[in-house]
Tab-separated table of C-alpha atoms in Angstrom:
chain	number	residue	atom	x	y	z
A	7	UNK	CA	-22.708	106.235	-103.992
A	8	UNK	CA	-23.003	106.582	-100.505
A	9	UNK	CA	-22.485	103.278	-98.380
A	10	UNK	CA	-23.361	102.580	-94.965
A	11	UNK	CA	-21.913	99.661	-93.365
A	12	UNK	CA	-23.202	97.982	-90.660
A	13	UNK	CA	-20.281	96.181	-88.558
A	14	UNK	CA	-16.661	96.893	-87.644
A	15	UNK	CA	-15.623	93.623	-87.885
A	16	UNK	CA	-12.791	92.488	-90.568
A	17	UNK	CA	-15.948	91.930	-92.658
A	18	UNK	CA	-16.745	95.541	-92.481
A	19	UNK	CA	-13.525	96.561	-92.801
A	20	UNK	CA	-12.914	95.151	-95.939
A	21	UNK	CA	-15.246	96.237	-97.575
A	22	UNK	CA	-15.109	99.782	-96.504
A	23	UNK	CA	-11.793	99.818	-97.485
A	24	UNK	CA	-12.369	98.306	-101.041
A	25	UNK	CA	-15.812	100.411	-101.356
A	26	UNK	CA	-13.693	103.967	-100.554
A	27	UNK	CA	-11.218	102.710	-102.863
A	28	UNK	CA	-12.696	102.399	-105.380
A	29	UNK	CA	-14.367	105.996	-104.817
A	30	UNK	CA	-17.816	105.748	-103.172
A	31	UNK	CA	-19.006	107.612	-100.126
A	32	UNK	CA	-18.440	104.916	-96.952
A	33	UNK	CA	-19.317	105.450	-93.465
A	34	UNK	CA	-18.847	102.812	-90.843
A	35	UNK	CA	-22.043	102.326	-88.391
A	36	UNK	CA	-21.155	100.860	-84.918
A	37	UNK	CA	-22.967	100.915	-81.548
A	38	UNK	CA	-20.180	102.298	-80.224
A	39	UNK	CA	-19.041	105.212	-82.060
A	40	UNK	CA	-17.700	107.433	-79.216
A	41	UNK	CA	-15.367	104.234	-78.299
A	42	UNK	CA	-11.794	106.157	-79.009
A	43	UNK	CA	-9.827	103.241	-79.047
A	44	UNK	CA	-12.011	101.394	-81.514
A	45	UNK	CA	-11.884	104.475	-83.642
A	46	UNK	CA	-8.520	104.833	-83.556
A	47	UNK	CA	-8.340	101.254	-84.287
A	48	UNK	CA	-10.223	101.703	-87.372
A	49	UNK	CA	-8.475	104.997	-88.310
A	50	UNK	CA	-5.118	103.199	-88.238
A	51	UNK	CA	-6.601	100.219	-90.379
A	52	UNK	CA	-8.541	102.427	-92.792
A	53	UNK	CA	-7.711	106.396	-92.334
A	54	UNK	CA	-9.550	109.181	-91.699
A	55	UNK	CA	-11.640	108.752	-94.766
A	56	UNK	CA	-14.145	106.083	-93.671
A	57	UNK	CA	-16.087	108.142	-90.443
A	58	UNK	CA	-17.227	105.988	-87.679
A	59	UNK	CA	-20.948	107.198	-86.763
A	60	UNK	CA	-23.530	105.651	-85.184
A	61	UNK	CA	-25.831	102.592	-86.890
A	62	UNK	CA	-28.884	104.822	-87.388
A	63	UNK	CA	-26.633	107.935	-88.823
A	64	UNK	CA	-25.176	105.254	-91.549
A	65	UNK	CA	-28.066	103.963	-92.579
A	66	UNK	CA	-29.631	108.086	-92.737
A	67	UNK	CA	-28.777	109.228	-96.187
A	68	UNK	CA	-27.289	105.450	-97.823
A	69	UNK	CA	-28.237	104.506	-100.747
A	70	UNK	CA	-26.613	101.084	-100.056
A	71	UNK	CA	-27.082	99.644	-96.647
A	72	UNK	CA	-24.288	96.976	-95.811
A	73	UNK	CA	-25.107	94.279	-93.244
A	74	UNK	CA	-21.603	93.135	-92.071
A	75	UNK	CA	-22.953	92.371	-88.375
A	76	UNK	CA	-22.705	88.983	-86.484
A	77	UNK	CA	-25.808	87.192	-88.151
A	78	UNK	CA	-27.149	86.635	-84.150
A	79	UNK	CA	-27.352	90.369	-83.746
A	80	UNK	CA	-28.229	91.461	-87.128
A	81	UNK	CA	-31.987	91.383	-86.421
A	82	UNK	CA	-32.125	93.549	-83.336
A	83	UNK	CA	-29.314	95.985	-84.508
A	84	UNK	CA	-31.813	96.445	-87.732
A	85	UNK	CA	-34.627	96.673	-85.184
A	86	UNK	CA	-33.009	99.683	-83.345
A	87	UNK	CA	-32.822	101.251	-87.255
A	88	UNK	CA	-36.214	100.993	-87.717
A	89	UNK	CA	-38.556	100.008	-91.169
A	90	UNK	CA	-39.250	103.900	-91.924
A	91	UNK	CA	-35.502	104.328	-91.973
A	92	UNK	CA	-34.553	101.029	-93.778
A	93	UNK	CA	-37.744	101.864	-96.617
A	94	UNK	CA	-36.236	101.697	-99.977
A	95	UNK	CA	-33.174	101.188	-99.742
A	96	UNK	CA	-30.748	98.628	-100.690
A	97	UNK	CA	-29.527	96.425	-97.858
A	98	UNK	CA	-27.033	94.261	-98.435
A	99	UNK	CA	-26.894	91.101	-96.606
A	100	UNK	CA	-23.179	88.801	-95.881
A	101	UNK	CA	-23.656	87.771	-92.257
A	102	UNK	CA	-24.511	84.348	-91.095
A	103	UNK	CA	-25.805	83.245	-87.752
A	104	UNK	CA	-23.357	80.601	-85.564
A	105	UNK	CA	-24.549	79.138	-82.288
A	106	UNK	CA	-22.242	79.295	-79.436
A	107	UNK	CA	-22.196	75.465	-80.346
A	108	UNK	CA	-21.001	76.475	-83.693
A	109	UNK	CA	-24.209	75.394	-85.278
A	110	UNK	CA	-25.773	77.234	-87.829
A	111	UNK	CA	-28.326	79.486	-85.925
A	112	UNK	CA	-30.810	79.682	-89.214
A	113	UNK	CA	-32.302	76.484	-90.352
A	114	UNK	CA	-35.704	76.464	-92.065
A	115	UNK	CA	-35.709	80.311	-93.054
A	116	UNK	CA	-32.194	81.982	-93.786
A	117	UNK	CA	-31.177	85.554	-91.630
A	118	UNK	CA	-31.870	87.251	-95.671
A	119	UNK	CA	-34.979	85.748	-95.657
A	120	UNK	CA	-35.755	86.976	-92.157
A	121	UNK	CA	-34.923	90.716	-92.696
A	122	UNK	CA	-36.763	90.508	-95.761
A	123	UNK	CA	-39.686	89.250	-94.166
A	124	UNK	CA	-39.424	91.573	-91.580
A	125	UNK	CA	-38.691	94.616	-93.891
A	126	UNK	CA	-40.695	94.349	-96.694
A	127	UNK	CA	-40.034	97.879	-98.007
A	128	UNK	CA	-36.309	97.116	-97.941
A	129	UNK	CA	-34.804	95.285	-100.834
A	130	UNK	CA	-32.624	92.957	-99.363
A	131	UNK	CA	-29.713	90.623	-101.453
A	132	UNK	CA	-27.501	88.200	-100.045
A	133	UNK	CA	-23.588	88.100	-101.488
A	134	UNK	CA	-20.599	87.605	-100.397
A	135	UNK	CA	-21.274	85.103	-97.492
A	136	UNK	CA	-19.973	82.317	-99.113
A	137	UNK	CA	-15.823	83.831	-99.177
A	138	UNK	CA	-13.192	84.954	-96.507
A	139	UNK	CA	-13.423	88.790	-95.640
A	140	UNK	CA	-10.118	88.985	-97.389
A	141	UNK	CA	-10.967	87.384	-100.739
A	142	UNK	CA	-14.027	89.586	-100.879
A	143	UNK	CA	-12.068	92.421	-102.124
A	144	UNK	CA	-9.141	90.522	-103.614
A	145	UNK	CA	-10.685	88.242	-106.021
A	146	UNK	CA	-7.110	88.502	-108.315
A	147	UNK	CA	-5.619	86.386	-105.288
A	148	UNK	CA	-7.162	83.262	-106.793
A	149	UNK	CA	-5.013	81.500	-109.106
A	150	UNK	CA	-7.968	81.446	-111.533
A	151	UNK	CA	-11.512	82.444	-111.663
A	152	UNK	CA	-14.479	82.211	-109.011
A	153	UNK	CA	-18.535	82.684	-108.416
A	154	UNK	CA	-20.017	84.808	-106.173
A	155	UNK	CA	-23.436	84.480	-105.677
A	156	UNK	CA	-26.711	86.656	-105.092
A	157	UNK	CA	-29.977	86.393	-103.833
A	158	UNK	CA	-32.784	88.823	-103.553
A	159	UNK	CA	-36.752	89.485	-105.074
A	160	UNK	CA	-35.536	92.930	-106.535
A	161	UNK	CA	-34.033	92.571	-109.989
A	162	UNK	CA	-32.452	96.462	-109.949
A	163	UNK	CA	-31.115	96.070	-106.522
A	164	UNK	CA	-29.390	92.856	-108.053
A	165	UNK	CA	-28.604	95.055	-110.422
A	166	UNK	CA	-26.466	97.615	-107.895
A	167	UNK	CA	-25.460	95.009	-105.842
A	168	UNK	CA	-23.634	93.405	-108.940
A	169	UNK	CA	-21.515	97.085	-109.690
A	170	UNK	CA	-20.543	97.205	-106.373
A	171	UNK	CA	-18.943	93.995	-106.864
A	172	UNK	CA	-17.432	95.072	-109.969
A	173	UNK	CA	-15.758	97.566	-108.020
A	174	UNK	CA	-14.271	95.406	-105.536
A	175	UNK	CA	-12.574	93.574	-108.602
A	176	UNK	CA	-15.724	90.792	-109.486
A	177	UNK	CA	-15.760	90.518	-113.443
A	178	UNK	CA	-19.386	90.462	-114.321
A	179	UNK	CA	-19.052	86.609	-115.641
A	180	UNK	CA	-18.245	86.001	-111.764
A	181	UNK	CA	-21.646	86.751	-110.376
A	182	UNK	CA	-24.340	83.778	-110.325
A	183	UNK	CA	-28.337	85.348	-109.723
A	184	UNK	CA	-29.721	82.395	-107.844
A	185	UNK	CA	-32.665	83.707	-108.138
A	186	UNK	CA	-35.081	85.456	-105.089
A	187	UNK	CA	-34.253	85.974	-101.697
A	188	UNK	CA	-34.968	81.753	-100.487
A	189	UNK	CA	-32.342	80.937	-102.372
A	190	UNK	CA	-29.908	82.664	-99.711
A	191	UNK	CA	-30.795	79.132	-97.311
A	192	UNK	CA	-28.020	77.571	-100.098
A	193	UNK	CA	-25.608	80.142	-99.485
A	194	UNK	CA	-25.872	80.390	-95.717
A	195	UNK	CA	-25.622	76.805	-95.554
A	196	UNK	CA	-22.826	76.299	-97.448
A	197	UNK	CA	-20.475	78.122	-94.849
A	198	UNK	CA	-20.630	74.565	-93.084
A	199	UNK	CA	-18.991	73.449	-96.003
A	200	UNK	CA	-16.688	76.184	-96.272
A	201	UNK	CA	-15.264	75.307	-92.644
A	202	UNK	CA	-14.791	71.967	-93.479
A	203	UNK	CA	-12.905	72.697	-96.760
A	204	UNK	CA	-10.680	75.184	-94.684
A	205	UNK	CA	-9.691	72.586	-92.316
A	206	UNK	CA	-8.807	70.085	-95.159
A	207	UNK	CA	-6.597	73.329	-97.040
A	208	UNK	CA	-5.306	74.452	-94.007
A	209	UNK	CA	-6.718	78.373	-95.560
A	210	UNK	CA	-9.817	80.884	-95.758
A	211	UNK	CA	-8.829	82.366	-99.071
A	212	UNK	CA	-10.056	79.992	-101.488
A	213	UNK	CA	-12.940	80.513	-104.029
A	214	UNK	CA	-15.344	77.906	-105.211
A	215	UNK	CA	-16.529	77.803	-109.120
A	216	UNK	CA	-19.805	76.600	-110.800
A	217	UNK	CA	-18.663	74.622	-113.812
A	218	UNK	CA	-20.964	74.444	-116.054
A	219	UNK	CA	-21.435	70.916	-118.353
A	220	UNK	CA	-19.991	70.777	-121.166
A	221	UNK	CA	-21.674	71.243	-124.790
A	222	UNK	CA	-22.715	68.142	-126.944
């Protein structure tokens, strides 16, 4: 599958490392692709394998577009894309929006919700927003199993979304379907709680678990 990736950040960075890994077609897509020190930067972190091209040339030809942008800037980056390029695809949603104030800058409608709103021929799913960059392709760091969540309207872009997990090492039993694309508020929100359990750790790499009750 080809992947475009959105984002140079250590977000997008992992993942187009795990992604090529584990054999698919990755580009990264940054608005500054002529930038040599960024790409040798990137070509030092990641090889020569995973190209550096502008955001519009990643996105051309994806089947799988990755939104690993700062959540303030996704909107207008994806506005510079365009809907007729963005029109059935997969997009694939992890940022979330931070104030300067370090506030969340999303309240009543999540960023997911927003570019699905504001791309309606897109299917969009959140994932992966709720874990350190790190863990996101290392879920055998753990000392025992996690969730990762999803949220989205399309049930067969779920449905890709949830193999490309798989290929970054998420068993299927891992992956929680919340259900359509307002249930991304939960996970955007919960990076509030995320900082505060990091603080009380003293570490980024930890996953969280839905236990469910136990049978009568």
């Amino acid at each position: 599958m080809k992947i475009g990736i959105l984002g140079t950040g250590n977000v997008g960075r992992a993942l187009a490392a795990g992604w090529s890994g584990a054999g698919h077609d990755v580009v990264l897509g940054s608005r500054r692709p002529d930038d040599t020190g960024l790409r040798a930067e990137l070509a030092a972190a990641l090889g020569e394998a995973v190209p550096v091209v502008d955001v519009s040339s990643a996105v051309a030809g994806a089947g799988v577009v990755v939104n690993a942008t700062p959540g303030t800037a996704s909107v207008p980056l994806l506005a510079e894309v365009g809907a007729p390029a963005l029109a059935g695809k997969v997009l694939l949603d992890v940022a979330v929006g931070f104030t300067e104030d370090g506030a969340l800058s999303h309240l009543g409608e999540s960023l997911g919700e927003e570019i699905q709103r504001s791309y309606p021929d897109t299917m969009v799913v959140k994932t992966l927003c709720t874990i350190d960059s790190e863990l996101m392709v290392a879920p055998d760091s753990l000392e025992g199993p996690s969730t990762v969540f999803l949220s989205g309207d399309d049930a067969e872009a779920k449905r890709t979304v949830g193999g490309l997990l798989n290929d970054l090492g998420w068993p299927t039993e891992s992956l929680l379907d919340l259900g359509g694309i307002a249930t991304a508020r939960g996970q955007e929100h919960y990076s509030l709680l995320f900082l505060g359990i990091a603080g009380a750790i003293g570490a980024y790499g930890f996953g969280i678990r839905v236990v469910p009750p136990a049978r009568s």
